[in-house]
């Protein structure tokens, strides 16, 4: 990859597509149109001369504006576009397969505030594109071909709206995947984050006969997505679950590819606990493959619990795309992050909050787990995360003495803890994570390494 390409990538595509304040910077209608054209050129030059593309969005006010521009760009380059309206990110992945399309696009800024928006592209099986594919699309933006490629007449693409019926088809898909989860008598409070699941959850509650369950955060107005609700504000759901005497709470983010839960005592069940339970369940069914993929930020207690059941844990960098890549490389059928991005290969090909939440409950039901005891039984290792401000992150990360000190501390801890040092992707600092069963030793190691780093940068 050239230095120019690397620099350009940092200015446009991030860890989850292109994202910015809507109508500003890199998220204007003009940029959406050009991105649409670039994506079609990307597909065309890979053997799809008239690609079919599924486009969905979340509930942000800027969504229809960007959808119109993106679809215009795609059709002007010769693609046929199927607009499915307000729908979760994972349902667009389903839609790619359902409509036998060659690609997909989601207009969403996920967990960000309402003024933001973004565009992420999917491949022909409904998965997020690789870093290399995104860079290729970005390269087209600087190519004269993007302006010269002008189909006319019958070669201009078409736009078809499937907003009226698509979400119902996605619901059918989820119900087929999760099977019988025995929730008709459960009292569950769903928090839709005023996002893409808002038009779906209430219907699902009725279809599953969940007469004691209800939803909050399901009245989007275009400006309240993720506002004091959903996975970004779990304290609200936890308090409401206890106040209403509900047995469980389930929260999603704006585009519903993430899910977190609250037990009946108002305690958060994060991605680590979901991986622990779903991993054991899949293992019992012979569907787990080579084990579970977790990021470097997952608690070491997860490794210890799964190891006790003969299940391997494979670590990867932070980011659901790296979880997916590692799952493919290792032939693991389950992976995820603490934040609630969980991918269950036998059932989904991307993070799907609605499906994951129901699969977790099905796993608890079949394993006869008491959900209110999971937090206590998981028993997290104490962790200390320290953000250390530095002028030159690469100097710290490449310093031999610091690397040796980190390696030595890790060896001393063995399987009772770990040390992890990484640079921030957006700020002038490095993050030092020390995790250890012994909290006193954790403090000692953290203080020593922090002192060494600070002495080096003085």
Coordinates of C-alpha atoms in Angstrom, one line a residue:
X1 CA 0.0 0.0 0.0
X2 CA 1.5 3.4 -1.0
X3 CA 1.9 6.3 1.5
X4 CA -0.6 8.3 -0.6
X5 CA -3.2 5.5 -0.4
X6 CA -2.6 5.1 3.3
X7 CA -3.0 8.8 3.9
X8 CA -6.2 8.9 1.8
X9 CA -7.6 5.9 3.7
X10 CA -7.2 7.6 7.0
X11 CA -9.1 10.6 5.7
X12 CA -12.1 8.6 4.5
X13 CA -12.7 5.0 5.4
X14 CA -12.5 4.2 9.1
X15 CA -13.0 1.1 11.1
X16 CA -16.6 0.9 10.1
X17 CA -17.0 2.5 6.7
X18 CA -17.2 6.3 6.1
X19 CA -18.6 8.3 8.9
X20 CA -18.9 12.0 9.7
X21 CA -21.3 14.7 10.8
X22 CA -24.1 14.5 8.1
X23 CA -24.0 17.2 5.4
X24 CA -20.4 18.1 6.5
X25 CA -16.9 16.8 5.7
X26 CA -16.9 13.3 4.2
X27 CA -20.7 12.7 4.6
X28 CA -22.2 15.2 2.2
X29 CA -24.8 14.2 -0.5
X30 CA -22.1 14.9 -3.1
X31 CA -19.7 12.4 -1.4
X32 CA -22.5 9.8 -1.0
X33 CA -23.2 10.1 -4.8
X34 CA -19.5 9.6 -5.6
X35 CA -19.2 6.7 -3.2
X36 CA -22.2 5.0 -4.8
X37 CA -20.6 5.4 -8.2
X38 CA -17.2 4.1 -7.0
X39 CA -18.8 1.1 -5.4
X40 CA -20.6 0.2 -8.6
X41 CA -17.3 0.5 -10.6
X42 CA -15.7 -1.7 -8.0
X43 CA -18.3 -4.4 -8.5
X44 CA -18.4 -4.0 -12.3
X45 CA -14.7 -4.5 -12.7
X46 CA -15.0 -7.7 -10.6
X47 CA -17.4 -9.3 -13.0
X48 CA -20.8 -7.8 -12.3
X49 CA -21.6 -5.5 -15.2
X50 CA -25.1 -4.6 -13.9
X51 CA -25.0 -5.3 -10.2
X52 CA -28.0 -5.4 -7.9
X53 CA -27.5 -3.6 -4.6
X54 CA -29.6 -3.6 -1.5
X55 CA -29.6 -0.2 0.4
X56 CA -31.0 0.3 4.0
X57 CA -30.7 3.0 6.6
X58 CA -31.4 3.8 10.3
X59 CA -33.7 6.4 11.7
X60 CA -31.5 9.6 11.5
X61 CA -33.1 12.6 9.8
X62 CA -30.2 12.7 7.3
X63 CA -30.9 9.2 6.2
X64 CA -33.3 9.9 3.3
X65 CA -31.1 12.6 2.0
X66 CA -28.0 10.4 1.9
X67 CA -30.1 7.5 0.6
X68 CA -31.3 9.5 -2.4
X69 CA -27.8 10.6 -3.2
X70 CA -26.3 7.2 -2.8
X71 CA -28.9 5.5 -4.9
X72 CA -28.6 8.2 -7.6
X73 CA -24.8 7.6 -7.8
X74 CA -25.4 3.8 -8.0
X75 CA -28.0 4.0 -10.7
X76 CA -26.0 6.6 -12.7
X77 CA -23.2 4.0 -12.9
X78 CA -25.6 1.3 -14.1
X79 CA -26.6 -0.6 -10.9
X80 CA -30.2 -1.7 -10.0
X81 CA -30.9 -0.6 -6.4
X82 CA -33.4 -2.1 -4.0
X83 CA -34.2 0.3 -1.2
X84 CA -35.5 -1.4 1.9
X85 CA -35.9 1.7 4.1
X86 CA -35.4 1.8 7.9
X87 CA -33.9 -1.5 8.8
X88 CA -31.0 -3.0 10.9
X89 CA -27.5 -3.4 9.4
X90 CA -27.7 -7.2 9.7
X91 CA -31.0 -7.3 7.8
X92 CA -29.4 -5.6 4.8
X93 CA -26.9 -8.5 4.9
X94 CA -29.8 -10.9 4.9
X95 CA -31.4 -8.8 2.1
X96 CA -28.3 -9.3 -0.1
X97 CA -28.8 -13.0 0.0
X98 CA -32.6 -12.9 -0.1
X99 CA -32.6 -10.8 -3.3
X100 CA -29.6 -12.6 -4.8
X101 CA -27.9 -9.2 -5.0
X102 CA -24.2 -8.6 -5.6
X103 CA -23.7 -6.1 -2.8
X104 CA -25.3 -4.0 -0.1
X105 CA -25.0 -0.6 1.6
X106 CA -26.0 0.6 5.0
X107 CA -26.6 4.3 5.8
X108 CA -26.0 4.5 9.5
X109 CA -23.6 5.9 12.1
X110 CA -24.4 3.0 14.5
X111 CA -23.9 4.2 18.1
X112 CA -23.0 7.8 17.3
X113 CA -25.3 10.8 18.1
X114 CA -28.0 11.8 15.6
X115 CA -26.0 14.5 13.9
X116 CA -23.6 11.9 12.5
X117 CA -24.2 9.5 9.7
X118 CA -22.2 7.0 7.7
X119 CA -22.0 4.6 4.7
X120 CA -20.7 1.0 4.9
X121 CA -20.7 -1.4 2.1
X122 CA -21.3 -5.2 2.1
X123 CA -20.2 -8.0 -0.2
X124 CA -22.2 -10.5 -2.2
X125 CA -22.9 -12.7 0.9
X126 CA -23.9 -9.8 3.1
X127 CA -20.6 -9.4 5.1
X128 CA -18.6 -6.2 5.6
X129 CA -15.9 -5.5 3.1
X130 CA -12.2 -6.1 3.9
X131 CA -9.8 -3.2 4.4
X132 CA -8.3 -3.9 1.0
X133 CA -11.7 -3.8 -0.8
X134 CA -12.6 -0.5 0.9
X135 CA -9.2 0.9 -0.2
X136 CA -10.0 -0.2 -3.7
X137 CA -13.3 1.7 -3.7
X138 CA -11.5 4.8 -2.3
X139 CA -9.0 4.5 -5.2
X140 CA -11.9 4.9 -7.7
X141 CA -12.7 8.3 -6.2
X142 CA -9.5 9.6 -7.5
X143 CA -9.8 7.9 -10.9
X144 CA -11.1 9.7 -14.0
X145 CA -13.2 6.7 -14.8
X146 CA -15.6 7.6 -12.1
X147 CA -16.6 10.7 -14.0
X148 CA -16.3 9.2 -17.5
X149 CA -18.4 6.1 -16.8
X150 CA -21.9 7.3 -18.0
X151 CA -24.3 4.6 -19.1
X152 CA -27.4 5.9 -20.9
X153 CA -30.7 4.7 -22.1
X154 CA -31.6 1.1 -20.9
X155 CA -28.1 0.9 -19.3
X156 CA -29.1 3.4 -16.6
X157 CA -29.9 1.6 -13.4
X158 CA -33.3 1.3 -11.7
X159 CA -34.6 1.9 -8.1
X160 CA -37.1 -0.4 -6.5
X161 CA -38.7 0.2 -3.1
X162 CA -39.3 -2.7 -0.8
X163 CA -39.9 -0.7 2.4
X164 CA -43.5 -2.1 2.9
X165 CA -42.7 -5.8 3.2
X166 CA -38.9 -6.2 3.8
X167 CA -38.8 -6.0 7.6
X168 CA -41.5 -8.7 7.8
X169 CA -39.3 -11.0 5.7
X170 CA -36.3 -10.2 8.0
X171 CA -38.5 -11.1 11.0
X172 CA -39.4 -14.4 9.4
X173 CA -35.7 -15.0 8.9
X174 CA -34.8 -14.4 12.5
X175 CA -37.7 -16.5 13.8
X176 CA -36.5 -19.4 11.6
X177 CA -33.0 -19.0 12.9
X178 CA -33.7 -18.8 16.6
X179 CA -36.4 -21.5 16.8
X180 CA -38.4 -22.0 19.9
X181 CA -36.9 -19.9 22.8
X182 CA -39.7 -20.4 25.3
X183 CA -40.3 -16.7 25.9
X184 CA -44.1 -16.5 25.9
X185 CA -44.2 -16.1 29.7
X186 CA -41.0 -14.1 30.1
X187 CA -41.0 -10.4 31.1
X188 CA -38.5 -8.7 29.0
X189 CA -37.9 -5.0 28.4
X190 CA -36.5 -4.2 25.0
X191 CA -34.6 -0.9 24.4
X192 CA -34.5 -0.1 20.7
X193 CA -32.3 3.0 21.1
X194 CA -34.8 4.9 18.9
X195 CA -33.0 3.2 16.1
X196 CA -33.4 0.8 13.2
X197 CA -35.2 -2.0 15.3
X198 CA -37.9 0.4 16.4
X199 CA -40.4 -0.7 13.7
X200 CA -39.6 -4.4 14.3
X201 CA -39.4 -5.2 18.0
X202 CA -43.0 -4.6 18.9
X203 CA -44.1 -6.8 16.0
X204 CA -41.7 -9.5 17.1
X205 CA -43.1 -9.3 20.7
X206 CA -46.5 -10.0 19.4
X207 CA -45.5 -12.7 17.0
X208 CA -43.6 -14.6 19.7
X209 CA -46.6 -14.4 22.1
X210 CA -44.5 -12.4 24.7
X211 CA -47.6 -11.0 26.5
X212 CA -45.5 -9.8 29.5
X213 CA -42.9 -8.0 27.5
X214 CA -42.7 -4.5 26.2
X215 CA -40.4 -2.0 24.5
X216 CA -38.9 1.4 25.2
X217 CA -36.8 3.7 23.0
X218 CA -39.0 2.7 20.1
X219 CA -40.3 6.2 19.1
X220 CA -37.7 7.6 16.8
X221 CA -38.1 11.2 15.6
X222 CA -34.9 11.4 13.5
X223 CA -33.0 13.2 16.3
X224 CA -33.2 11.0 19.3
X225 CA -31.3 7.9 18.1
X226 CA -29.0 6.6 20.9
X227 CA -30.0 9.5 23.1
X228 CA -29.9 8.3 26.7
X229 CA -31.0 4.8 25.6
X230 CA -29.7 1.6 24.0
X231 CA -26.3 0.0 24.6
X232 CA -24.7 3.4 25.1
X233 CA -26.8 4.2 28.2
X234 CA -27.3 0.8 29.9
X235 CA -27.8 2.4 33.3
X236 CA -31.3 3.6 32.2
X237 CA -32.4 0.1 31.1
X238 CA -31.0 -1.6 34.2
X239 CA -32.9 0.8 36.5
X240 CA -36.1 0.4 34.5
X241 CA -35.9 -3.4 34.6
X242 CA -35.6 -3.3 38.4
X243 CA -38.3 -0.6 38.8
X244 CA -40.8 -2.6 36.7
X245 CA -39.9 -6.0 38.2
X246 CA -38.9 -7.4 34.8
X247 CA -36.8 -10.6 34.5
X248 CA -34.5 -9.2 31.8
X249 CA -33.6 -6.2 29.7
X250 CA -32.3 -6.3 26.1
X251 CA -30.7 -3.2 24.5
X252 CA -29.5 -2.5 21.0
X253 CA -27.6 0.2 19.3
X254 CA -28.8 2.5 16.5
X255 CA -28.3 0.0 13.7
X256 CA -28.9 -3.1 15.8
X257 CA -25.7 -5.0 15.1
X258 CA -24.9 -4.8 18.8
X259 CA -26.8 -6.1 21.8
X260 CA -26.2 -6.0 25.6
X261 CA -28.5 -7.3 28.3
X262 CA -29.5 -6.5 31.9
X263 CA -30.3 -9.3 34.3
X264 CA -33.2 -9.0 36.8
X265 CA -30.9 -7.4 39.3
X266 CA -30.0 -4.6 37.0
X267 CA -26.5 -5.8 36.1
X268 CA -25.1 -5.7 32.6
X269 CA -24.5 -9.0 30.7
X270 CA -21.9 -8.0 28.1
X271 CA -20.3 -9.7 25.1
X272 CA -17.9 -11.8 27.1
X273 CA -20.8 -13.4 29.0
X274 CA -22.7 -14.0 25.8
X275 CA -19.6 -15.7 24.3
X276 CA -19.3 -17.9 27.4
X277 CA -22.9 -19.1 27.3
X278 CA -23.4 -19.3 23.5
X279 CA -19.9 -21.0 23.1
X280 CA -20.8 -23.7 25.5
X281 CA -24.2 -24.2 23.9
X282 CA -22.7 -24.5 20.4
X283 CA -20.0 -26.9 21.7
X284 CA -22.7 -29.1 23.2
X285 CA -24.4 -29.2 19.8
X286 CA -21.2 -29.9 17.9
X287 CA -21.5 -26.6 16.0
X288 CA -18.6 -24.6 17.5
X289 CA -15.8 -25.5 15.1
X290 CA -12.3 -24.6 16.3
X291 CA -13.5 -22.5 19.2
X292 CA -14.3 -18.9 20.1
X293 CA -12.8 -15.7 18.8
X294 CA -12.5 -12.8 21.2
X295 CA -10.6 -9.5 21.0
X296 CA -7.6 -8.5 23.1
X297 CA -10.0 -6.5 25.3
X298 CA -12.1 -9.5 26.4
X299 CA -11.6 -10.5 30.1
X300 CA -9.2 -13.4 30.8
X301 CA -12.0 -15.0 32.8
X302 CA -13.6 -15.9 29.5
X303 CA -10.5 -18.0 28.5
X304 CA -10.5 -19.8 31.9
X305 CA -14.2 -20.7 31.8
X306 CA -14.1 -21.9 28.2
X307 CA -10.9 -23.8 28.7
X308 CA -12.6 -25.7 31.5
X309 CA -15.0 -27.0 28.9
X310 CA -12.3 -27.9 26.4
X311 CA -12.9 -24.8 24.2
X312 CA -10.1 -22.8 22.7
X313 CA -10.1 -19.0 22.6
X314 CA -8.4 -17.2 19.7
X315 CA -7.5 -13.5 20.2
X316 CA -7.7 -10.8 17.6
X317 CA -7.4 -7.0 17.4
X318 CA -10.4 -4.8 18.4
X319 CA -13.0 -4.5 15.7
X320 CA -15.8 -6.8 14.5
X321 CA -14.3 -7.1 11.0
X322 CA -11.1 -8.6 12.6
X323 CA -13.3 -10.9 14.6
X324 CA -14.9 -12.1 11.4
X325 CA -11.5 -12.5 9.6
X326 CA -10.1 -14.5 12.5
X327 CA -13.2 -16.7 12.6
X328 CA -12.7 -17.5 8.9
X329 CA -8.9 -18.1 9.4
X330 CA -9.3 -20.4 12.4
X331 CA -12.6 -22.1 11.3
X332 CA -14.2 -20.9 14.6
X333 CA -18.0 -20.6 14.5
X334 CA -18.4 -17.9 17.2
X335 CA -16.7 -14.6 17.9
X336 CA -17.4 -11.2 19.3
X337 CA -16.5 -8.2 21.4
X338 CA -17.3 -7.0 24.9
X339 CA -19.3 -4.2 23.3
X340 CA -21.9 -6.7 22.1
X341 CA -20.9 -7.4 18.5
X342 CA -21.3 -11.1 18.4
X343 CA -21.2 -13.3 15.2
X344 CA -22.7 -16.8 15.3
X345 CA -21.6 -18.5 12.1
X346 CA -24.2 -21.3 12.0
X347 CA -26.9 -18.6 12.2
X348 CA -25.5 -15.2 11.1
X349 CA -22.7 -13.9 8.9
X350 CA -22.4 -10.6 10.7
X351 CA -23.2 -9.0 14.1
X352 CA -27.0 -9.3 14.5
X353 CA -28.3 -7.9 17.8
X354 CA -31.8 -9.2 17.5
X355 CA -30.7 -12.7 16.6
X356 CA -27.8 -12.8 19.1
X357 CA -30.1 -11.8 22.0
X358 CA -32.6 -14.5 21.2
X359 CA -29.9 -17.1 20.6
X360 CA -28.4 -16.2 24.0
X361 CA -31.8 -16.8 25.7
X362 CA -32.3 -20.1 23.8
X363 CA -28.8 -21.2 25.0
X364 CA -29.6 -20.3 28.6
X365 CA -32.9 -22.2 28.3
X366 CA -31.3 -25.4 26.8
X367 CA -28.3 -25.3 29.2
X368 CA -30.7 -24.6 32.1
X369 CA -28.8 -21.5 33.1
X370 CA -30.0 -19.1 35.9
X371 CA -29.4 -15.7 34.2
X372 CA -29.4 -13.8 37.5
X373 CA -26.3 -15.8 38.6
X374 CA -24.2 -15.3 35.5
X375 CA -22.4 -12.1 36.6
X376 CA -21.4 -13.6 39.9
X377 CA -20.3 -16.9 38.4
X378 CA -18.3 -15.3 35.6
X379 CA -16.0 -13.6 38.1
X380 CA -14.1 -11.1 36.0
X381 CA -10.4 -10.7 36.6
X382 CA -9.6 -7.2 37.9
X383 CA -8.5 -4.9 35.1
X384 CA -6.8 -1.5 35.1
X385 CA -6.8 0.5 31.9
X386 CA -4.5 3.6 32.0
X387 CA -4.4 6.2 29.2
X388 CA -0.9 7.7 29.0
X389 CA -0.5 10.9 27.0
X390 CA 2.5 10.9 24.7
X391 CA 3.8 13.0 21.9
X392 CA 5.1 10.1 19.8
X393 CA 3.0 6.9 20.0
X394 CA 5.3 5.0 17.6
X395 CA 8.4 5.8 19.7
X396 CA 6.8 4.2 22.8
X397 CA 5.5 1.2 20.9
X398 CA 8.9 0.6 19.2
X399 CA 11.0 1.1 22.3
X400 CA 12.9 -2.1 23.1
X401 CA 13.1 -1.5 26.8
X402 CA 9.3 -0.9 27.1
X403 CA 8.6 -4.0 25.0
X404 CA 10.9 -6.1 27.2
X405 CA 9.3 -4.9 30.3
X406 CA 5.8 -5.7 29.0
X407 CA 6.9 -9.1 27.9
X408 CA 8.6 -9.8 31.2
X409 CA 5.5 -8.8 33.2
X410 CA 3.3 -11.0 30.9
X411 CA 5.6 -14.0 31.5
X412 CA 5.6 -13.5 35.2
X413 CA 1.8 -13.5 35.3
X414 CA 1.5 -16.6 33.2
X415 CA -2.2 -17.6 32.8
X416 CA -3.2 -15.6 35.9
X417 CA -3.2 -12.3 34.1
X418 CA -1.9 -10.4 31.1
X419 CA -0.4 -7.0 30.0
X420 CA -1.5 -5.2 26.9
X421 CA -0.1 -2.0 25.5
X422 CA -1.5 -0.4 22.3
X423 CA -1.6 3.0 20.7
X424 CA -4.9 4.9 20.5
X425 CA -6.2 5.1 16.9
X426 CA -7.5 8.7 17.3
X427 CA -5.7 10.4 20.2
X428 CA -2.1 11.2 21.2
X429 CA -1.9 8.5 23.9
X430 CA -1.1 4.8 24.5
X431 CA -3.4 2.5 26.4
X432 CA -2.0 0.2 29.1
X433 CA -4.2 -2.6 30.2
X434 CA -3.1 -4.8 33.1
X435 CA -5.4 -7.7 34.1
X436 CA -4.7 -10.0 37.0
X437 CA -6.4 -12.3 39.5
X438 CA -4.4 -10.5 42.3
X439 CA -5.5 -6.9 42.4
X440 CA -2.4 -5.8 44.4
X441 CA -0.1 -7.3 41.8
X442 CA -2.2 -5.6 39.1
X443 CA -1.6 -2.2 40.7
X444 CA 2.1 -2.9 41.1
X445 CA 2.7 -3.9 37.5
X446 CA 0.5 -1.1 36.1
X447 CA 2.4 1.6 38.2
X448 CA 5.8 0.2 37.2
X449 CA 5.1 0.2 33.5
X450 CA 3.4 3.6 33.6
X451 CA 6.5 5.0 35.3
X452 CA 8.8 3.5 32.7
X453 CA 6.8 5.0 29.8
X454 CA 6.6 8.4 31.5
X455 CA 10.4 8.4 32.2
X456 CA 11.1 7.5 28.6
X457 CA 9.0 10.4 27.1
X458 CA 10.4 13.1 29.5

